[in-house]
Short mmCIF file of N, CA, C and O in Angstrom, two decimals:
data_model
loop_
_atom_site.label_atom_id
_atom_site.label_comp_id
_atom_site.label_asym_id
_atom_site.label_seq_id
_atom_site.Cartn_x
_atom_site.Cartn_y
_atom_site.Cartn_z
N UNK B 1 10.67 10.37 66.06
CA UNK B 1 10.12 9.95 67.34
C UNK B 1 9.51 11.18 68.01
O UNK B 1 10.13 12.23 68.09
N UNK B 2 8.31 11.03 68.49
CA UNK B 2 7.66 12.17 69.12
C UNK B 2 8.11 12.31 70.58
O UNK B 2 8.82 11.48 71.11
N UNK B 3 7.65 13.36 71.22
CA UNK B 3 8.07 13.67 72.59
C UNK B 3 7.61 12.59 73.57
O UNK B 3 8.35 12.19 74.45
N UNK B 4 6.38 12.11 73.36
CA UNK B 4 5.85 11.09 74.28
C UNK B 4 6.68 9.80 74.19
O UNK B 4 7.00 9.19 75.20
N UNK B 5 7.04 9.40 72.97
CA UNK B 5 7.85 8.19 72.79
C UNK B 5 9.25 8.36 73.37
O UNK B 5 9.81 7.44 73.96
N UNK B 6 9.80 9.59 73.20
CA UNK B 6 11.13 9.87 73.74
C UNK B 6 11.10 9.83 75.27
O UNK B 6 12.00 9.30 75.90
N UNK B 7 10.05 10.43 75.86
CA UNK B 7 9.92 10.43 77.32
C UNK B 7 9.74 9.00 77.84
O UNK B 7 10.31 8.63 78.86
N UNK B 8 8.97 8.19 77.13
CA UNK B 8 8.77 6.80 77.54
C UNK B 8 10.08 6.01 77.47
O UNK B 8 10.36 5.17 78.31
N UNK B 9 10.91 6.33 76.45
CA UNK B 9 12.18 5.65 76.31
C UNK B 9 13.12 6.02 77.46
O UNK B 9 13.85 5.17 77.99
N UNK B 10 13.11 7.29 77.85
CA UNK B 10 13.98 7.74 78.94
C UNK B 10 13.51 7.25 80.31
O UNK B 10 14.30 6.73 81.11
N UNK B 11 12.25 7.43 80.58
CA UNK B 11 11.74 7.13 81.92
C UNK B 11 11.08 5.77 82.02
O UNK B 11 10.79 5.30 83.13
N UNK B 12 10.82 5.11 80.92
CA UNK B 12 10.20 3.80 80.95
C UNK B 12 8.71 3.90 81.19
O UNK B 12 8.14 4.96 81.40
N UNK B 13 8.08 2.75 81.15
CA UNK B 13 6.65 2.73 81.41
C UNK B 13 6.40 2.65 82.91
O UNK B 13 7.27 2.27 83.68
N UNK B 14 5.17 3.00 83.29
CA UNK B 14 4.78 2.89 84.69
C UNK B 14 4.81 1.41 85.08
O UNK B 14 4.38 0.55 84.33
N UNK B 15 5.37 1.13 86.25
CA UNK B 15 5.45 -0.26 86.70
C UNK B 15 4.04 -0.79 86.93
O UNK B 15 3.29 -0.23 87.73
N UNK B 16 3.67 -1.85 86.23
CA UNK B 16 2.31 -2.37 86.40
C UNK B 16 2.19 -3.18 87.69
O UNK B 16 3.11 -3.87 88.11
N UNK B 17 1.04 -3.06 88.30
CA UNK B 17 0.72 -3.85 89.47
C UNK B 17 0.04 -5.12 88.98
O UNK B 17 -0.86 -5.06 88.13
N UNK B 18 0.44 -6.28 89.49
CA UNK B 18 -0.12 -7.53 88.96
C UNK B 18 -1.61 -7.67 89.30
O UNK B 18 -2.31 -8.44 88.68
N UNK B 19 -2.10 -6.91 90.26
CA UNK B 19 -3.52 -6.96 90.59
C UNK B 19 -4.33 -5.92 89.82
O UNK B 19 -5.55 -5.92 89.89
N UNK B 20 -3.67 -5.05 89.08
CA UNK B 20 -4.36 -4.04 88.29
C UNK B 20 -5.08 -4.73 87.14
O UNK B 20 -4.47 -5.50 86.39
N UNK B 21 -6.38 -4.51 86.98
CA UNK B 21 -7.12 -5.21 85.92
C UNK B 21 -6.61 -4.88 84.51
O UNK B 21 -6.72 -5.68 83.59
N UNK B 22 -5.98 -3.70 84.36
CA UNK B 22 -5.45 -3.32 83.05
C UNK B 22 -4.30 -4.24 82.63
O UNK B 22 -4.13 -4.56 81.46
N UNK B 23 -3.50 -4.67 83.59
CA UNK B 23 -2.32 -5.49 83.29
C UNK B 23 -2.48 -6.94 83.70
O UNK B 23 -1.59 -7.75 83.45
N UNK B 24 -3.58 -7.30 84.33
CA UNK B 24 -3.75 -8.66 84.85
C UNK B 24 -3.71 -9.71 83.73
O UNK B 24 -3.04 -10.73 83.85
N UNK B 25 -4.39 -9.43 82.63
CA UNK B 25 -4.42 -10.39 81.52
C UNK B 25 -3.01 -10.55 80.92
O UNK B 25 -2.58 -11.67 80.64
N UNK B 26 -2.32 -9.44 80.75
CA UNK B 26 -0.96 -9.49 80.21
C UNK B 26 -0.04 -10.27 81.15
O UNK B 26 0.78 -11.08 80.70
N UNK B 27 -0.16 -10.03 82.46
CA UNK B 27 0.66 -10.73 83.45
C UNK B 27 0.41 -12.23 83.40
O UNK B 27 1.35 -13.03 83.37
N UNK B 28 -0.87 -12.62 83.37
CA UNK B 28 -1.21 -14.05 83.32
C UNK B 28 -0.72 -14.70 82.04
O UNK B 28 -0.24 -15.84 82.04
N UNK B 29 -0.81 -13.97 80.92
CA UNK B 29 -0.32 -14.49 79.64
C UNK B 29 1.20 -14.69 79.67
O UNK B 29 1.71 -15.71 79.19
N UNK B 30 1.93 -13.74 80.27
CA UNK B 30 3.38 -13.86 80.38
C UNK B 30 3.78 -15.01 81.29
O UNK B 30 4.72 -15.76 80.99
N UNK B 31 3.07 -15.18 82.39
CA UNK B 31 3.36 -16.28 83.32
C UNK B 31 3.09 -17.61 82.64
O UNK B 31 3.89 -18.56 82.74
N UNK B 32 1.99 -17.71 81.91
CA UNK B 32 1.66 -18.95 81.21
C UNK B 32 2.69 -19.26 80.13
O UNK B 32 3.09 -20.42 79.96
N UNK B 33 3.18 -18.25 79.42
CA UNK B 33 4.22 -18.47 78.40
C UNK B 33 5.51 -18.95 79.05
O UNK B 33 6.20 -19.84 78.51
N UNK B 34 5.85 -18.39 80.20
CA UNK B 34 7.05 -18.84 80.92
C UNK B 34 6.93 -20.28 81.37
O UNK B 34 7.89 -21.06 81.27
N UNK B 35 5.76 -20.64 81.88
CA UNK B 35 5.55 -22.05 82.31
C UNK B 35 5.63 -23.00 81.13
O UNK B 35 6.21 -24.09 81.23
N UNK B 36 5.05 -22.60 80.01
CA UNK B 36 5.07 -23.45 78.81
C UNK B 36 6.50 -23.65 78.32
O UNK B 36 6.90 -24.76 77.96
N UNK B 37 7.29 -22.57 78.32
CA UNK B 37 8.70 -22.67 77.92
C UNK B 37 9.48 -23.58 78.87
O UNK B 37 10.28 -24.41 78.44
N UNK B 38 9.25 -23.43 80.17
CA UNK B 38 9.95 -24.25 81.16
C UNK B 38 9.60 -25.72 81.00
O UNK B 38 10.46 -26.60 81.14
N UNK B 39 8.35 -26.02 80.68
CA UNK B 39 7.96 -27.41 80.48
C UNK B 39 8.55 -27.96 79.20
O UNK B 39 8.96 -29.13 79.15
N UNK B 40 8.61 -27.15 78.16
CA UNK B 40 9.14 -27.61 76.87
C UNK B 40 10.63 -27.90 76.97
O UNK B 40 11.12 -28.86 76.36
N UNK B 41 11.36 -27.10 77.73
CA UNK B 41 12.81 -27.30 77.85
C UNK B 41 13.18 -28.13 79.07
O UNK B 41 14.36 -28.37 79.30
N UNK B 42 12.18 -28.54 79.83
CA UNK B 42 12.34 -29.37 81.03
C UNK B 42 13.16 -28.68 82.12
O UNK B 42 13.81 -29.33 82.92
N UNK B 43 13.15 -27.36 82.10
CA UNK B 43 13.82 -26.61 83.15
C UNK B 43 13.09 -26.80 84.47
O UNK B 43 13.72 -26.85 85.53
N UNK B 44 11.75 -26.95 84.39
CA UNK B 44 10.97 -27.10 85.61
C UNK B 44 11.34 -28.38 86.36
O UNK B 44 11.45 -28.38 87.59
N UNK B 45 11.58 -29.47 85.64
CA UNK B 45 11.96 -30.73 86.30
C UNK B 45 13.37 -30.64 86.89
O UNK B 45 13.62 -31.14 87.98
N UNK B 46 14.29 -29.99 86.16
CA UNK B 46 15.64 -29.84 86.68
C UNK B 46 15.63 -28.96 87.93
O UNK B 46 16.32 -29.26 88.92
N UNK B 47 14.84 -27.90 87.91
CA UNK B 47 14.75 -27.02 89.08
C UNK B 47 14.14 -27.76 90.27
O UNK B 47 14.56 -27.56 91.41
N UNK B 48 13.17 -28.62 90.00
CA UNK B 48 12.55 -29.39 91.09
C UNK B 48 13.56 -30.36 91.70
O UNK B 48 13.59 -30.55 92.93
N UNK B 49 14.40 -30.99 90.87
CA UNK B 49 15.42 -31.91 91.39
C UNK B 49 16.46 -31.16 92.21
O UNK B 49 16.89 -31.64 93.27
N UNK B 50 16.88 -30.00 91.73
CA UNK B 50 17.86 -29.20 92.48
C UNK B 50 17.25 -28.75 93.80
O UNK B 50 17.90 -28.80 94.85
N UNK B 51 15.98 -28.33 93.78
CA UNK B 51 15.32 -27.91 95.01
C UNK B 51 15.18 -29.06 95.98
O UNK B 51 15.38 -28.90 97.19
N UNK B 52 14.88 -30.26 95.48
CA UNK B 52 14.79 -31.43 96.35
C UNK B 52 16.13 -31.76 96.99
O UNK B 52 16.20 -32.09 98.18
N UNK B 53 17.21 -31.70 96.19
CA UNK B 53 18.54 -31.94 96.73
C UNK B 53 18.90 -30.90 97.78
O UNK B 53 19.46 -31.22 98.83
N UNK B 54 18.54 -29.64 97.51
CA UNK B 54 18.84 -28.56 98.45
C UNK B 54 18.07 -28.73 99.75
O UNK B 54 18.58 -28.41 100.83
N UNK B 55 16.86 -29.24 99.67
CA UNK B 55 16.07 -29.46 100.89
C UNK B 55 16.63 -30.59 101.73
O UNK B 55 16.62 -30.52 102.96
N UNK B 56 17.13 -31.64 101.08
CA UNK B 56 17.65 -32.79 101.81
C UNK B 56 19.05 -32.50 102.36
O UNK B 56 19.36 -32.84 103.51
N UNK B 57 19.90 -31.91 101.56
CA UNK B 57 21.30 -31.67 101.94
C UNK B 57 21.58 -30.16 101.97
O UNK B 57 22.25 -29.62 101.08
N UNK B 58 21.08 -29.50 102.97
CA UNK B 58 21.18 -28.02 103.01
C UNK B 58 22.63 -27.54 103.07
O UNK B 58 23.04 -26.66 102.31
N UNK B 59 23.40 -28.10 103.99
CA UNK B 59 24.77 -27.63 104.16
C UNK B 59 25.61 -27.92 102.92
O UNK B 59 26.36 -27.06 102.44
N UNK B 60 25.49 -29.13 102.38
CA UNK B 60 26.25 -29.50 101.19
C UNK B 60 25.88 -28.61 100.00
O UNK B 60 26.75 -28.16 99.24
N UNK B 61 24.60 -28.33 99.86
CA UNK B 61 24.16 -27.46 98.77
C UNK B 61 24.76 -26.07 98.90
O UNK B 61 25.24 -25.49 97.92
N UNK B 62 24.75 -25.53 100.11
CA UNK B 62 25.33 -24.21 100.32
C UNK B 62 26.84 -24.21 100.07
O UNK B 62 27.39 -23.26 99.50
N UNK B 63 27.51 -25.28 100.47
CA UNK B 63 28.95 -25.38 100.22
C UNK B 63 29.22 -25.41 98.71
O UNK B 63 30.13 -24.73 98.22
N UNK B 64 28.42 -26.18 97.97
CA UNK B 64 28.61 -26.27 96.52
C UNK B 64 28.37 -24.91 95.86
O UNK B 64 29.17 -24.44 95.04
N UNK B 65 27.28 -24.25 96.22
CA UNK B 65 26.95 -22.97 95.60
C UNK B 65 28.01 -21.92 95.92
O UNK B 65 28.51 -21.23 95.02
N UNK B 66 28.39 -21.81 97.20
CA UNK B 66 29.37 -20.79 97.56
C UNK B 66 30.76 -21.12 97.05
O UNK B 66 31.57 -20.23 96.82
N UNK B 67 31.06 -22.41 96.85
CA UNK B 67 32.36 -22.74 96.26
C UNK B 67 32.41 -22.30 94.79
O UNK B 67 33.45 -21.85 94.32
N UNK B 68 31.29 -22.43 94.07
CA UNK B 68 31.24 -21.92 92.70
C UNK B 68 31.43 -20.41 92.69
O UNK B 68 32.18 -19.87 91.87
N UNK B 69 30.74 -19.72 93.58
CA UNK B 69 30.84 -18.26 93.64
C UNK B 69 32.26 -17.84 94.00
O UNK B 69 32.85 -16.97 93.35
N UNK B 70 32.82 -18.47 95.02
CA UNK B 70 34.18 -18.14 95.45
C UNK B 70 35.20 -18.50 94.37
O UNK B 70 36.15 -17.75 94.12
N UNK B 71 35.00 -19.64 93.71
CA UNK B 71 35.90 -20.04 92.63
C UNK B 71 35.88 -19.05 91.49
O UNK B 71 36.92 -18.70 90.93
N UNK B 72 34.69 -18.57 91.12
CA UNK B 72 34.59 -17.56 90.07
C UNK B 72 35.27 -16.26 90.46
O UNK B 72 35.95 -15.63 89.65
N UNK B 73 35.10 -15.87 91.71
CA UNK B 73 35.75 -14.65 92.19
C UNK B 73 37.28 -14.78 92.16
O UNK B 73 37.98 -13.89 91.70
N UNK B 74 37.77 -15.92 92.64
CA UNK B 74 39.22 -16.17 92.65
C UNK B 74 39.76 -16.19 91.22
O UNK B 74 40.83 -15.63 90.93
N UNK B 75 39.03 -16.83 90.30
CA UNK B 75 39.47 -16.89 88.91
C UNK B 75 39.54 -15.50 88.30
O UNK B 75 40.49 -15.16 87.58
N UNK B 76 38.55 -14.66 88.57
CA UNK B 76 38.55 -13.30 88.05
C UNK B 76 39.72 -12.49 88.61
O UNK B 76 40.37 -11.75 87.87
N UNK B 77 40.00 -12.63 89.89
CA UNK B 77 41.12 -11.91 90.50
C UNK B 77 42.43 -12.39 89.89
O UNK B 77 43.32 -11.59 89.59
N UNK B 78 42.56 -13.69 89.70
CA UNK B 78 43.77 -14.25 89.08
C UNK B 78 43.97 -13.68 87.68
O UNK B 78 45.07 -13.24 87.32
N UNK B 79 42.92 -13.67 86.86
CA UNK B 79 43.04 -13.16 85.50
C UNK B 79 43.35 -11.66 85.49
O UNK B 79 44.10 -11.18 84.65
N UNK B 80 42.77 -10.92 86.44
CA UNK B 80 43.07 -9.49 86.53
C UNK B 80 44.54 -9.25 86.86
O UNK B 80 45.18 -8.38 86.28
N UNK B 81 45.08 -10.04 87.79
CA UNK B 81 46.49 -9.85 88.15
C UNK B 81 47.41 -10.26 87.00
O UNK B 81 48.44 -9.63 86.77
N UNK B 82 47.06 -11.32 86.29
CA UNK B 82 47.87 -11.74 85.15
C UNK B 82 47.89 -10.64 84.08
O UNK B 82 48.95 -10.29 83.55
N UNK B 83 46.74 -10.07 83.79
CA UNK B 83 46.68 -9.03 82.78
C UNK B 83 47.34 -7.74 83.26
O UNK B 83 47.92 -6.99 82.47
N UNK B 84 47.28 -7.47 84.56
CA UNK B 84 47.92 -6.27 85.09
C UNK B 84 49.44 -6.37 85.00
O UNK B 84 50.11 -5.39 84.70
N UNK B 85 49.97 -7.56 85.22
CA UNK B 85 51.42 -7.76 85.17
C UNK B 85 51.95 -7.96 83.76
O UNK B 85 53.16 -7.94 83.55
N UNK B 86 51.08 -8.19 82.82
CA UNK B 86 51.50 -8.44 81.44
C UNK B 86 51.89 -7.13 80.78
O UNK B 86 51.10 -6.21 80.67
N UNK B 87 53.14 -7.04 80.36
CA UNK B 87 53.64 -5.84 79.70
C UNK B 87 54.17 -6.24 78.33
O UNK B 87 55.32 -6.67 78.20
N UNK B 88 53.35 -6.11 77.30
CA UNK B 88 53.84 -6.48 75.97
C UNK B 88 54.90 -5.48 75.50
O UNK B 88 54.88 -4.31 75.86
N UNK B 89 55.85 -6.01 74.74
CA UNK B 89 56.89 -5.12 74.23
C UNK B 89 56.29 -4.26 73.13
O UNK B 89 55.64 -4.77 72.21
N UNK B 90 56.52 -2.98 73.23
CA UNK B 90 55.96 -2.06 72.24
C UNK B 90 57.04 -1.76 71.21
O UNK B 90 58.09 -1.23 71.54
N UNK B 91 56.74 -2.12 69.99
CA UNK B 91 57.68 -1.88 68.91
C UNK B 91 56.97 -1.09 67.82
O UNK B 91 55.82 -1.37 67.49
N UNK B 92 57.68 -0.15 67.29
CA UNK B 92 57.10 0.63 66.20
C UNK B 92 57.23 -0.17 64.91
O UNK B 92 57.96 -1.15 64.82
N UNK B 93 56.52 0.28 63.90
CA UNK B 93 56.57 -0.39 62.60
C UNK B 93 57.98 -0.30 62.01
O UNK B 93 58.47 -1.24 61.38
N UNK B 94 58.67 0.82 62.24
CA UNK B 94 60.03 0.99 61.72
C UNK B 94 60.98 0.00 62.38
O UNK B 94 61.82 -0.60 61.71
N UNK B 95 60.84 -0.18 63.70
CA UNK B 95 61.69 -1.15 64.40
C UNK B 95 61.44 -2.56 63.89
O UNK B 95 62.38 -3.35 63.72
N UNK B 96 60.19 -2.89 63.63
CA UNK B 96 59.88 -4.23 63.13
C UNK B 96 60.48 -4.45 61.74
O UNK B 96 61.06 -5.50 61.45
N UNK B 97 60.38 -3.44 60.88
CA UNK B 97 60.96 -3.55 59.54
C UNK B 97 62.49 -3.65 59.60
O UNK B 97 63.10 -4.44 58.87
N UNK B 98 63.11 -2.88 60.49
CA UNK B 98 64.57 -2.94 60.64
C UNK B 98 65.01 -4.32 61.11
O UNK B 98 66.01 -4.86 60.61
N UNK B 99 64.30 -4.88 62.07
CA UNK B 99 64.70 -6.20 62.56
C UNK B 99 64.53 -7.27 61.48
O UNK B 99 65.35 -8.17 61.35
N UNK B 100 63.47 -7.18 60.67
CA UNK B 100 63.28 -8.14 59.58
C UNK B 100 64.38 -7.98 58.52
O UNK B 100 64.89 -8.98 58.00
N UNK B 101 64.75 -6.75 58.23
CA UNK B 101 65.80 -6.51 57.25
C UNK B 101 67.14 -7.05 57.75
O UNK B 101 67.87 -7.70 57.00
N UNK B 102 67.46 -6.79 59.02
CA UNK B 102 68.71 -7.33 59.60
C UNK B 102 68.70 -8.86 59.59
O UNK B 102 69.72 -9.50 59.32
N UNK B 103 67.54 -9.44 59.87
CA UNK B 103 67.43 -10.90 59.87
C UNK B 103 67.69 -11.47 58.49
O UNK B 103 68.41 -12.46 58.32
N UNK B 104 67.12 -10.83 57.47
CA UNK B 104 67.31 -11.31 56.10
C UNK B 104 68.75 -11.12 55.62
O UNK B 104 69.29 -11.95 54.90
N UNK B 105 69.37 -10.02 56.03
CA UNK B 105 70.74 -9.78 55.60
C UNK B 105 71.73 -10.70 56.30
O UNK B 105 72.78 -11.02 55.75
N UNK B 106 71.41 -11.13 57.51
CA UNK B 106 72.34 -11.98 58.24
C UNK B 106 72.29 -13.44 57.78
O UNK B 106 73.23 -14.19 58.00
N UNK B 107 71.22 -13.83 57.10
CA UNK B 107 71.14 -15.21 56.60
C UNK B 107 72.01 -15.36 55.37
O UNK B 107 72.12 -14.42 54.57
N UNK B 108 72.63 -16.54 55.21
CA UNK B 108 73.43 -16.74 54.00
C UNK B 108 72.54 -16.75 52.76
O UNK B 108 71.40 -17.20 52.80
N UNK B 109 73.08 -16.22 51.68
CA UNK B 109 72.31 -16.15 50.45
C UNK B 109 72.18 -17.54 49.84
O UNK B 109 73.12 -18.33 49.87
N UNK B 110 71.04 -17.80 49.28
CA UNK B 110 70.80 -19.09 48.65
C UNK B 110 71.54 -19.14 47.32
O UNK B 110 71.59 -18.16 46.58
N UNK B 111 72.12 -20.29 47.05
CA UNK B 111 72.86 -20.47 45.79
C UNK B 111 71.87 -20.94 44.74
O UNK B 111 71.17 -21.93 44.93
N UNK B 112 71.83 -20.20 43.64
CA UNK B 112 70.91 -20.55 42.57
C UNK B 112 71.63 -21.47 41.60
O UNK B 112 72.68 -21.14 41.07
N UNK B 113 71.07 -22.64 41.36
CA UNK B 113 71.66 -23.59 40.42
C UNK B 113 71.01 -23.40 39.07
O UNK B 113 69.79 -23.41 38.96
N UNK B 114 71.85 -23.21 38.05
CA UNK B 114 71.31 -23.01 36.71
C UNK B 114 71.12 -24.37 36.06
O UNK B 114 71.96 -25.26 36.19
N UNK B 115 70.02 -24.52 35.34
CA UNK B 115 69.84 -25.79 34.60
C UNK B 115 70.91 -25.93 33.52
O UNK B 115 71.51 -24.96 33.08
N UNK B 116 71.15 -27.12 33.07
CA UNK B 116 72.23 -27.44 32.13
C UNK B 116 72.06 -26.75 30.80
O UNK B 116 73.01 -26.26 30.21
N UNK B 117 70.83 -26.72 30.30
CA UNK B 117 70.62 -26.20 28.96
C UNK B 117 70.39 -24.69 28.92
O UNK B 117 70.20 -24.13 27.87
N UNK B 118 70.44 -24.03 30.04
CA UNK B 118 70.27 -22.57 30.07
C UNK B 118 71.58 -21.89 29.68
O UNK B 118 72.67 -22.29 30.10
N UNK B 119 71.48 -20.84 28.90
CA UNK B 119 72.68 -20.13 28.45
C UNK B 119 73.22 -19.30 29.59
O UNK B 119 72.49 -18.70 30.37
N UNK B 120 74.54 -19.25 29.66
CA UNK B 120 75.19 -18.42 30.66
C UNK B 120 75.30 -17.01 30.14
O UNK B 120 75.55 -16.78 28.98
N UNK B 121 75.20 -16.07 31.03
CA UNK B 121 75.27 -14.67 30.63
C UNK B 121 76.59 -14.08 30.97
O UNK B 121 77.27 -14.32 31.87
#
């Protein structure tokens, strides 16, 4: 990578002005692509319905939106406190092996039944 490319990566490109003739065609092409995508996925119709509902029921819309925001905030705080209070028991590999060994030794041994035609030793 050359110095110019590295500098562009660090500082980014110059912010284009939408009225600048150099970037006007690119801006219009990007806007048209966005509109085409919105029409294909019908996001534009859903946004229009939400905007219509918001215009008719302003207070209710604000209550719904802020309740979602507040609910998300409360949920995040709840999860943070649960994780903060959670203290898993820390066991070393040796402790785990010892407990498994003690568990196996404390269980009664299984009785092996020999088949009838097997010779006894």
